[in-house]
Coordinates of C-alpha atoms and ligand atoms in Angstrom, one line a residue:
M1 CA 99.0 52.9 -55.3
S2 CA 98.6 54.1 -51.7
T3 CA 95.5 56.0 -50.6
R4 CA 94.7 58.0 -47.5
N5 CA 91.3 57.2 -46.0
G6 CA 90.5 55.7 -49.4
K7 CA 90.9 59.1 -51.0
K8 CA 93.6 59.7 -53.5
S9 CA 95.9 62.7 -52.9
F10 CA 96.2 65.4 -55.5
Y11 CA 99.6 64.0 -56.5
E12 CA 98.3 60.5 -56.9
E13 CA 95.5 61.8 -59.1
A14 CA 98.0 63.8 -61.1
M15 CA 100.0 60.6 -61.6
E16 CA 97.1 58.6 -63.1
T17 CA 98.2 59.5 -66.7
F18 CA 101.7 58.3 -65.8
H19 CA 100.4 54.9 -64.6
R20 CA 98.1 54.5 -67.7
A21 CA 101.0 55.2 -70.0
A22 CA 103.4 53.1 -68.0
D23 CA 100.9 50.1 -68.4
L24 CA 100.6 50.7 -72.1
I25 CA 104.3 50.6 -72.8
G26 CA 104.9 47.7 -70.3
M27 CA 107.3 49.9 -68.4
N28 CA 110.1 48.2 -66.5
P29 CA 108.8 47.8 -62.9
R30 CA 112.0 49.3 -61.4
V31 CA 111.9 52.3 -63.7
R32 CA 108.3 52.8 -62.7
L33 CA 109.3 52.9 -59.0
E34 CA 112.0 55.4 -59.8
L35 CA 109.6 57.7 -61.4
E36 CA 106.6 57.2 -59.1
E37 CA 108.0 59.5 -56.4
P38 CA 110.5 62.4 -56.5
D39 CA 114.2 61.9 -56.0
F40 CA 114.2 64.6 -53.3
E41 CA 111.6 66.6 -51.4
H42 CA 113.3 69.6 -49.8
I43 CA 111.1 71.5 -47.4
F44 CA 112.7 74.3 -45.5
Y45 CA 111.9 77.7 -43.9
V46 CA 113.3 81.1 -44.8
T47 CA 113.2 84.1 -42.5
I48 CA 113.5 87.8 -43.3
E49 CA 112.9 91.1 -41.5
I50 CA 109.7 92.8 -42.6
R51 CA 109.5 96.6 -42.6
D52 CA 107.0 98.5 -40.6
R53 CA 103.6 98.9 -42.3
L54 CA 100.9 101.6 -42.4
V55 CA 97.7 99.7 -42.0
P56 CA 94.5 101.6 -42.9
L57 CA 92.0 102.1 -40.1
S58 CA 88.4 101.2 -40.5
D59 CA 86.0 104.1 -40.8
E60 CA 84.9 103.6 -37.2
E61 CA 88.4 103.6 -35.9
A62 CA 89.4 106.6 -38.1
A63 CA 86.5 108.6 -36.7
E64 CA 88.3 108.7 -33.3
F65 CA 91.3 110.3 -34.9
Q66 CA 89.4 112.9 -37.0
D67 CA 91.3 115.8 -35.6
I68 CA 94.8 114.4 -35.9
R69 CA 97.0 116.9 -37.7
P70 CA 98.0 115.8 -41.2
S71 CA 101.6 114.8 -41.4
S72 CA 103.9 116.1 -44.1
V73 CA 106.0 113.2 -45.3
K74 CA 108.0 112.8 -48.4
A75 CA 105.3 110.6 -49.9
A76 CA 107.2 108.9 -52.7
A77 CA 110.1 107.7 -50.5
A78 CA 108.2 107.2 -47.3
H79 CA 105.6 104.7 -48.2
E80 CA 105.4 102.0 -50.8
P81 CA 101.8 100.9 -51.7
L82 CA 100.9 97.2 -51.4
A83 CA 98.0 95.3 -53.0
N84 CA 96.3 94.8 -49.6
G85 CA 95.8 98.5 -49.0
Q86 CA 98.7 98.8 -46.6
F87 CA 101.9 100.8 -47.2
V88 CA 105.5 99.8 -46.4
L89 CA 106.9 102.5 -44.2
H90 CA 110.5 103.3 -44.8
R91 CA 111.4 105.0 -41.6
R92 CA 114.4 106.9 -43.0
A93 CA 112.1 109.0 -45.2
L94 CA 110.4 110.3 -42.0
L95 CA 113.6 111.9 -40.8
E96 CA 113.0 115.1 -42.8
S97 CA 109.3 115.1 -42.3
D98 CA 107.0 116.9 -40.0
I99 CA 104.7 114.3 -38.4
E100 CA 102.2 113.8 -35.7
L101 CA 101.7 110.3 -34.2
R102 CA 98.9 109.7 -31.7
R103 CA 98.7 106.3 -30.1
G104 CA 100.5 104.9 -33.1
V105 CA 98.2 106.5 -35.6
I106 CA 99.2 108.9 -38.4
N107 CA 97.2 111.0 -40.9
I108 CA 98.8 111.1 -44.3
P109 CA 97.2 113.6 -46.7
Q110 CA 95.4 112.1 -49.8
K111 CA 96.1 108.7 -48.4
G112 CA 94.1 108.4 -45.2
V113 CA 94.6 107.5 -41.5
F114 CA 96.8 104.6 -40.7
R115 CA 98.1 102.6 -37.7
V116 CA 101.8 102.2 -37.7
Q117 CA 102.4 98.4 -37.4
K118 CA 105.8 97.3 -36.3
G119 CA 107.7 95.1 -38.7
G120 CA 110.1 92.4 -37.5
P121 CA 111.2 88.9 -38.4
R122 CA 108.8 86.6 -40.3
K123 CA 109.2 83.0 -41.5
F124 CA 108.0 81.5 -44.7
K125 CA 107.7 77.9 -45.9
A126 CA 109.8 77.0 -48.9
Y127 CA 110.0 74.0 -51.1
R128 CA 112.1 72.5 -53.9
I129 CA 111.1 69.1 -55.2
Q130 CA 113.6 67.4 -57.4
H131 CA 111.6 64.8 -59.2
N132 CA 114.1 63.1 -61.6
Q133 CA 117.4 63.8 -63.3
V134 CA 118.1 60.8 -65.4
R135 CA 118.0 62.8 -68.6
G136 CA 119.9 65.9 -67.3
P137 CA 120.0 68.5 -64.4
Y138 CA 116.8 69.1 -62.5
K139 CA 114.9 71.9 -64.2
G140 CA 111.7 73.8 -63.2
G141 CA 110.1 77.0 -62.1
I142 CA 110.0 78.8 -58.8
R143 CA 106.5 79.8 -57.7
F144 CA 105.7 82.5 -55.1
H145 CA 102.1 82.0 -54.3
K146 CA 99.8 81.8 -51.2
D147 CA 98.3 78.4 -52.2
V148 CA 101.2 76.0 -52.6
S149 CA 101.8 72.7 -51.0
L150 CA 104.1 69.7 -51.1
D151 CA 101.5 67.7 -53.1
L152 CA 101.2 70.5 -55.7
F153 CA 105.0 70.9 -56.1
K154 CA 105.4 67.1 -56.4
A155 CA 102.9 67.1 -59.2
L156 CA 104.4 70.1 -61.0
A157 CA 108.0 68.7 -60.6
A158 CA 106.9 65.4 -62.2
D159 CA 105.3 67.4 -65.0
M160 CA 108.7 69.0 -65.7
T161 CA 110.3 65.5 -66.0
W162 CA 107.7 64.6 -68.6
K163 CA 107.9 68.0 -70.3
T164 CA 111.6 68.1 -70.7
A165 CA 111.5 64.7 -72.2
I166 CA 108.7 65.6 -74.6
A167 CA 110.5 68.8 -75.7
E168 CA 113.7 66.8 -76.1
V169 CA 115.8 69.1 -73.9
P170 CA 118.5 67.4 -71.8
F171 CA 117.0 68.2 -68.4
G172 CA 115.1 66.5 -65.7
G173 CA 112.2 67.8 -63.6
A174 CA 111.9 70.0 -60.5
K175 CA 109.6 72.7 -59.0
G176 CA 109.6 74.8 -55.9
G177 CA 108.9 78.1 -54.4
I178 CA 107.6 79.9 -51.4
K179 CA 104.2 80.1 -49.7
I180 CA 103.6 83.8 -49.8
D181 CA 101.3 86.4 -51.5
P182 CA 104.1 88.4 -53.2
F183 CA 101.8 91.3 -53.8
N184 CA 101.6 92.1 -50.1
Y185 CA 105.4 92.6 -49.7
S186 CA 107.8 95.3 -50.9
R187 CA 110.3 94.8 -53.7
E188 CA 113.1 94.9 -51.1
E189 CA 111.4 92.2 -49.0
I190 CA 110.9 90.0 -52.0
E191 CA 114.6 90.4 -52.9
H192 CA 115.6 89.5 -49.3
L193 CA 113.3 86.4 -49.4
T194 CA 114.8 85.3 -52.7
L195 CA 118.4 85.7 -51.5
R196 CA 117.6 83.8 -48.4
Y197 CA 115.9 81.0 -50.4
V198 CA 119.1 80.6 -52.4
Y199 CA 121.3 81.0 -49.4
K200 CA 119.6 77.9 -47.9
F201 CA 119.3 75.9 -51.1
R202 CA 122.5 76.8 -52.7
R203 CA 124.3 73.5 -52.3
F204 CA 121.5 71.7 -54.2
M205 CA 121.6 74.1 -57.2
G206 CA 123.9 74.5 -60.1
P207 CA 124.1 74.7 -63.9
F208 CA 124.6 70.9 -63.9
L209 CA 122.5 70.1 -60.9
D210 CA 119.3 72.1 -60.5
I211 CA 118.3 75.1 -62.7
P212 CA 115.3 77.2 -61.6
A213 CA 113.2 79.5 -63.8
P214 CA 110.3 81.9 -63.4
D215 CA 106.8 80.6 -62.7
V216 CA 103.7 82.1 -61.1
G217 CA 104.6 85.2 -59.0
T218 CA 108.3 85.2 -60.1
N219 CA 110.0 87.0 -63.0
P220 CA 113.4 87.9 -64.6
E221 CA 114.2 90.3 -61.8
I222 CA 113.8 87.5 -59.2
M223 CA 116.0 85.2 -61.4
A224 CA 118.7 87.9 -61.3
Y225 CA 118.7 87.9 -57.5
M226 CA 118.9 84.1 -57.5
M227 CA 121.8 84.1 -60.0
R228 CA 123.7 86.8 -58.0
Q229 CA 123.3 85.0 -54.7
F230 CA 124.4 81.7 -56.2
M231 CA 127.5 83.2 -57.9
D232 CA 128.5 85.5 -55.0
G233 CA 132.1 85.2 -54.1
E234 CA 132.9 82.6 -56.7
R235 CA 136.1 83.1 -58.7
E236 CA 134.9 81.7 -61.9
H237 CA 131.4 82.9 -61.6
H238 CA 130.8 83.5 -65.3
K239 CA 130.7 79.7 -65.7
M240 CA 127.7 79.7 -63.5
R241 CA 125.4 82.0 -65.4
G242 CA 123.3 79.1 -66.5
V243 CA 122.3 78.3 -62.9
V244 CA 118.9 80.0 -63.6
T245 CA 117.1 80.7 -66.8
G246 CA 114.5 83.3 -67.6
K247 CA 117.0 86.1 -66.9
D248 CA 116.9 89.5 -68.5
V249 CA 118.6 89.4 -71.9
R250 CA 121.0 92.1 -70.7
I251 CA 122.5 89.7 -68.1
G252 CA 122.6 86.5 -70.0
G253 CA 118.9 85.8 -70.7
S254 CA 117.9 84.6 -74.1
E255 CA 116.1 86.7 -76.7
G256 CA 112.6 85.3 -77.0
R257 CA 112.5 83.7 -73.5
L258 CA 110.1 86.2 -72.0
R259 CA 107.5 85.3 -74.6
A260 CA 108.6 81.7 -75.2
T261 CA 105.8 80.0 -73.4
G262 CA 103.1 82.0 -75.1
Q263 CA 104.9 81.6 -78.4
G264 CA 105.0 77.8 -77.9
V265 CA 101.3 77.8 -77.1
V266 CA 100.6 79.6 -80.4
Y267 CA 102.9 77.3 -82.4
C268 CA 100.9 74.3 -81.1
I269 CA 97.6 76.1 -81.9
E270 CA 98.9 76.9 -85.4
E271 CA 99.5 73.2 -86.0
W272 CA 96.1 72.3 -84.8
A273 CA 94.5 75.0 -87.0
K274 CA 96.5 73.8 -90.0
E275 CA 95.2 70.3 -89.6
K276 CA 91.6 71.4 -89.1
G277 CA 91.8 73.8 -92.1
F278 CA 90.8 76.5 -89.6
S279 CA 91.9 80.2 -89.9
L280 CA 93.2 81.9 -86.9
D281 CA 92.6 85.3 -88.6
G282 CA 89.5 86.6 -87.0
C283 CA 88.9 83.6 -84.7
R284 CA 87.7 84.2 -81.1
V285 CA 89.8 83.5 -78.1
I286 CA 89.2 83.5 -74.3
I287 CA 92.2 83.5 -72.0
Q288 CA 92.4 82.8 -68.3
G289 CA 95.4 84.5 -66.7
F290 CA 97.1 87.6 -68.0
G291 CA 100.6 87.1 -66.6
N292 CA 103.6 86.0 -68.5
V293 CA 102.0 83.2 -70.4
G294 CA 98.5 84.6 -70.9
S295 CA 99.6 88.1 -72.1
A296 CA 102.3 86.8 -74.4
S297 CA 99.8 84.3 -76.0
A298 CA 97.3 87.2 -76.3
E299 CA 99.8 89.5 -77.9
I300 CA 101.0 87.0 -80.5
L301 CA 97.5 85.9 -81.4
H302 CA 96.2 89.4 -81.6
A303 CA 99.1 90.3 -84.0
M304 CA 98.0 87.4 -86.1
G305 CA 94.5 88.8 -86.4
A306 CA 92.7 86.7 -83.8
R307 CA 90.2 88.5 -81.5
V308 CA 90.7 88.1 -77.8
V309 CA 87.2 88.5 -76.6
A310 CA 87.5 87.8 -72.8
V311 CA 90.2 87.6 -70.3
N312 CA 89.8 86.4 -66.7
D313 CA 92.4 86.6 -63.9
A314 CA 92.6 86.3 -60.1
N315 CA 90.8 89.7 -59.6
G316 CA 88.3 90.0 -62.4
T317 CA 87.2 89.4 -66.0
V318 CA 87.0 91.8 -69.0
Y319 CA 84.9 91.1 -72.1
R320 CA 84.5 92.8 -75.4
D321 CA 82.6 91.0 -78.2
A322 CA 84.5 92.8 -81.0
G323 CA 87.8 91.8 -79.4
L324 CA 89.8 93.6 -76.7
D325 CA 92.6 96.0 -77.6
V326 CA 95.4 93.7 -76.4
P327 CA 98.3 96.2 -76.5
A328 CA 96.2 98.6 -74.4
L329 CA 95.3 95.7 -72.0
V330 CA 99.0 94.8 -71.6
Q331 CA 99.7 98.5 -70.8
H332 CA 96.9 98.5 -68.2
V333 CA 98.1 95.3 -66.5
H334 CA 101.9 95.4 -66.8
H335 CA 102.9 99.0 -67.3
N336 CA 100.7 100.8 -64.9
P337 CA 102.3 101.3 -61.4
A338 CA 98.9 102.0 -59.9
N339 CA 97.7 98.5 -60.9
L340 CA 99.3 96.8 -57.9
R341 CA 97.8 93.4 -58.5
R342 CA 98.6 93.5 -62.2
T343 CA 95.0 92.7 -63.0
V344 CA 92.7 93.1 -66.0
A345 CA 90.0 94.3 -63.7
R346 CA 88.9 97.9 -64.3
F347 CA 90.2 97.9 -67.8
P348 CA 88.3 100.7 -69.5
G349 CA 88.3 99.1 -72.9
G350 CA 86.0 96.2 -71.9
T351 CA 82.9 95.2 -69.8
A352 CA 83.3 93.4 -66.5
I353 CA 81.6 90.0 -66.4
S354 CA 81.6 87.2 -63.8
K355 CA 84.0 84.3 -63.9
D356 CA 81.0 82.1 -64.4
D357 CA 80.1 84.0 -67.6
F358 CA 83.6 84.0 -68.8
W359 CA 83.6 80.2 -69.3
R360 CA 80.4 80.6 -71.3
V361 CA 81.7 83.1 -73.8
D362 CA 81.2 82.0 -77.3
A363 CA 84.7 81.5 -78.8
D364 CA 86.9 79.1 -80.9
L365 CA 89.9 78.8 -78.6
C366 CA 90.3 78.7 -74.8
I367 CA 93.7 79.3 -73.3
P368 CA 93.9 78.5 -69.6
A369 CA 97.1 80.3 -68.5
A370 CA 96.6 80.7 -64.7
L371 CA 96.6 78.0 -62.1
G372 CA 95.7 74.3 -62.0
D373 CA 92.3 72.6 -61.7
E374 CA 90.3 75.4 -63.3
I375 CA 88.6 73.4 -66.0
T376 CA 86.4 71.1 -63.9
G377 CA 83.6 68.9 -65.2
D378 CA 81.2 71.8 -64.7
V379 CA 83.3 74.3 -66.5
A380 CA 84.0 71.9 -69.4
E381 CA 80.2 71.5 -69.8
R382 CA 79.9 75.3 -70.1
L383 CA 82.7 75.9 -72.5
R384 CA 81.7 77.0 -76.0
V385 CA 85.0 76.5 -77.8
R386 CA 86.6 74.1 -80.2
L387 CA 90.0 73.8 -78.6
V388 CA 91.5 74.1 -75.1
A389 CA 95.3 74.9 -75.4
E390 CA 96.8 74.4 -72.0
G391 CA 99.1 77.3 -71.3
A392 CA 98.9 76.6 -67.5
N393 CA 100.2 73.5 -65.8
G394 CA 97.4 71.1 -64.9
P395 CA 94.5 73.4 -65.7
T396 CA 92.0 70.5 -66.5
T397 CA 90.8 68.1 -63.9
R398 CA 90.0 64.4 -64.7
E399 CA 86.3 65.2 -64.9
G400 CA 87.1 68.1 -67.1
D401 CA 89.0 65.9 -69.4
H402 CA 86.2 63.3 -69.7
V403 CA 83.6 66.1 -70.5
L404 CA 85.9 67.7 -73.1
A405 CA 86.4 64.4 -74.7
Q406 CA 82.6 63.6 -74.7
R407 CA 81.9 67.0 -76.1
K408 CA 84.6 66.6 -78.8
I409 CA 86.5 69.7 -77.7
D410 CA 90.1 69.2 -78.6
V411 CA 92.9 69.6 -76.1
I412 CA 96.6 70.4 -76.5
P413 CA 98.0 69.1 -73.2
D414 CA 100.2 71.3 -71.0
V415 CA 103.3 69.1 -71.3
I416 CA 103.6 70.0 -75.0
C417 CA 101.5 73.2 -75.2
N418 CA 103.5 75.2 -72.6
A419 CA 106.9 73.5 -73.2
G420 CA 108.1 76.6 -75.1
G421 CA 109.4 78.1 -71.8
V422 CA 111.6 75.2 -70.9
T423 CA 112.8 74.8 -74.5
V424 CA 114.0 78.3 -74.7
S425 CA 115.4 78.0 -71.2
Y426 CA 117.6 75.3 -72.6
Y427 CA 118.7 77.6 -75.4
E428 CA 119.5 80.2 -72.8
W429 CA 121.6 77.7 -70.8
L430 CA 123.4 76.7 -74.0
Q431 CA 124.1 80.3 -74.9
N432 CA 125.4 80.8 -71.4
R433 CA 127.8 77.9 -71.7
R434 CA 129.0 79.0 -75.1
L435 CA 129.0 82.7 -74.2
E436 CA 126.8 83.3 -77.2
Q437 CA 123.8 85.5 -77.9
W438 CA 121.3 84.2 -80.5
T439 CA 118.7 86.4 -82.2
E440 CA 115.0 86.1 -81.5
A441 CA 114.5 84.8 -85.0
E442 CA 117.0 82.0 -84.5
V443 CA 115.5 81.1 -81.1
N444 CA 111.9 81.0 -82.5
Q445 CA 112.9 79.0 -85.5
R446 CA 114.4 76.3 -83.3
L447 CA 111.5 76.5 -80.9
A448 CA 108.9 76.1 -83.7
A449 CA 110.8 73.1 -85.2
A450 CA 111.1 71.4 -81.8
L451 CA 107.5 71.9 -80.7
K452 CA 105.9 71.2 -84.0
K453 CA 107.9 68.0 -84.5
N454 CA 107.0 66.6 -81.0
W455 CA 103.4 67.6 -81.2
A456 CA 103.2 65.8 -84.5
I457 CA 104.7 62.7 -82.8
I458 CA 102.1 62.9 -80.0
R459 CA 99.2 63.2 -82.5
D460 CA 100.5 60.1 -84.4
V461 CA 100.7 58.2 -81.1
A462 CA 97.1 59.3 -80.2
R463 CA 95.9 58.0 -83.5
N464 CA 98.1 55.0 -83.7
R465 CA 99.6 56.2 -87.0
P466 CA 103.3 55.1 -86.9
Q467 CA 105.1 56.8 -89.6
H468 CA 108.4 58.5 -90.6
L469 CA 107.9 61.8 -92.4
G470 CA 110.8 64.2 -92.6
A471 CA 112.0 64.9 -89.0
V472 CA 108.9 63.2 -87.5
D473 CA 109.4 59.6 -86.7
S474 CA 106.5 58.3 -84.6
R475 CA 107.2 54.6 -85.2
P476 CA 109.1 54.0 -81.9
Y477 CA 106.3 55.5 -79.8
C478 CA 103.0 54.1 -81.1
V479 CA 101.5 51.4 -78.9
G480 CA 99.2 49.6 -81.3
R481 CA 96.0 51.3 -80.3
E482 CA 94.5 54.7 -80.2
V483 CA 94.9 56.7 -77.0
D484 CA 93.9 60.2 -75.8
V485 CA 96.4 63.0 -76.4
R486 CA 97.4 63.3 -72.8
T487 CA 98.3 59.6 -72.6
A488 CA 100.0 59.9 -75.9
A489 CA 102.2 62.7 -74.7
M490 CA 103.1 60.7 -71.5
I491 CA 104.0 57.6 -73.7
V492 CA 106.5 59.7 -75.6
A493 CA 108.0 61.1 -72.4
L494 CA 108.2 57.7 -70.7
K495 CA 109.8 55.9 -73.6
R496 CA 112.5 58.6 -73.7
I497 CA 113.1 58.5 -70.0
E498 CA 113.0 54.7 -69.7
A499 CA 115.7 54.4 -72.4
H500 CA 118.2 56.1 -70.1
Y501 CA 117.5 53.6 -67.3
L502 CA 117.5 50.6 -69.7
L503 CA 120.7 51.6 -71.6
E504 CA 122.7 53.1 -68.7
G505 CA 121.5 50.7 -66.0
F506 CA 121.1 51.4 -62.4
S507 CA 123.9 52.4 -60.0
Q508 CA 123.6 50.3 -56.8
Ligands
NAD1 P1 102.1 84.9 -63.7 O1 102.3 85.0 -62.2 O2 102.9 85.8 -64.6 O3 100.5 85.1 -64.0 C1 99.5 84.3 -63.4 C2 98.2 84.8 -63.9 O4 97.2 83.9 -63.4 C3 97.8 86.2 -63.4 O5 97.2 86.9 -64.4 C4 96.9 85.9 -62.2 O6 96.0 87.0 -61.9 C5 96.1 84.7 -62.8 N1 95.5 83.9 -61.7 C6 96.0 83.5 -60.5 N2 95.1 82.9 -59.8 C7 93.9 82.9 -60.5 C8 92.6 82.4 -60.3 N3 92.3 81.7 -59.2 N4 91.7 82.6 -61.3 C9 92.0 83.2 -62.5 N5 93.3 83.7 -62.7 C10 94.2 83.5 -61.8 O7 102.3 83.3 -64.1 P2 102.8 82.7 -65.5 O8 104.3 82.6 -65.5 O9 102.1 83.4 -66.6 O10 102.2 81.2 -65.3 C11 100.8 80.9 -65.6 C12 100.7 79.4 -65.8 O11 101.6 78.9 -66.8 C13 101.1 78.6 -64.5 O12 100.3 77.5 -64.4 C14 102.5 78.2 -64.8 O13 102.9 77.1 -64.1 C15 102.5 77.9 -66.3 N6 103.7 78.0 -67.0 C16 104.5 79.1 -67.0 C17 105.7 79.2 -67.7 C18 106.5 80.4 -67.8 O14 107.5 80.4 -68.6 N7 106.2 81.4 -67.0 C19 106.1 78.0 -68.4 C20 105.3 76.9 -68.4 C21 104.1 76.9 -67.7

């Protein structure tokens, strides 16, 4: 394995489990080379026009403009609030307004004194890494986030290759997105950015080529823009609805997709609890991230009687020892237009605590459902839980893994734990192809069966317990010795992927 200045890259570190599992199954050397690096790394730039901004003045600057006459503008239409305190200024709304501008500064009643900052063209770095497609079309999420990189997307794309194999859906692996903080841009700007991304990437996408889905910072609305842009002008465009998944159910999305990742996390937890003879009713849960995955997991567990005692996100942590009122928290985060960063911070039904204290909260289950590398060795030392169920991708570092193992804290690895999303994405794709609409109950029944079966195989591989019980046949996967669950999951993935190369052979 190559190293830079003797130091492994993030991607190389992420691939360590791959190499361990490949060694254990004696993987064909050419297959290993095929999987070691992505098929394609697309890096490109997208440009859009940014609207003018109202930028708040500092108190010192504002003092200079104390006597500026308040302008009467049609507030709702004229300025759209952004999470960084600025407003998007829609100039057309000023046409009917009575305004005073002095040296580019405007006083807006109840809002403050702002400098008008001219908009204009901006460029953003975009990525799509297509890791592998031997089992089916490339598949994976689109992330809009300020901290993304080629290395990160390579690791996440490879994870999708393993995950689709583990979930037994006929897809490969991909991941991509744009380096941007989406909270600092208007809805219209995000729409334009998404359309431009698809405009540039269009020829590499398709329902049988590469199928994006939502990830951090993206949602069903953004998937709708992507689909529209991809199908635009196509005569038989209804054939193409499966080009993205995670769509709104009214335009071809699947019932149950919105909550599918959280639902899958809970199905895995249920299996763990069943085996341990542990009751989820009344158990204590801490969750990091309260976006799609975190909030769905919280809602489902809360409905089952579990107590979500603490939630941490990018902007704060709330804690309530008796359990947070999860529906009220969902309301506060996702249905409150004034909560621009969609954060749990300032939730009135809980106490604010530090992130440091969050990891120390006494609980039974910990569900990381935010970004990667959060459960470091240090954090793992502090955790007071019995199980870490990885809703996020790559939330635990190598050191974190060692410490969790030493401390006998169980882990349900991401590649199975959060595979509910891609599994229901496959159901959505199937429904699109067949022009069908399944009920949520049908979707969840299939999802439960798929995840529970594959999680059972992974546990058998981990314990070296080859057996054939009902739908679960772990005999082809066990390697003759016990392994950790993460390696076990990778073994299952690699055996399924390798079979394609070995049976189909290589095109030269
Ligand atoms: P989201 O954008 O809906 O929510 C992300 C959440 O993480 C937000 O609450 C945000 O505040 C929080 N967060 C961001 N940075 C943080 C930080 N530094 N510390 C604490 N919290 C932070 O994203 P999502 O779709 O829920 O995805 C969450 C994780 O689950 C990601 O790792 C993603 O790759 C993974 N995942 C998502 C899906 C899916 O279907 N959406 C499927 C599989 C895996």
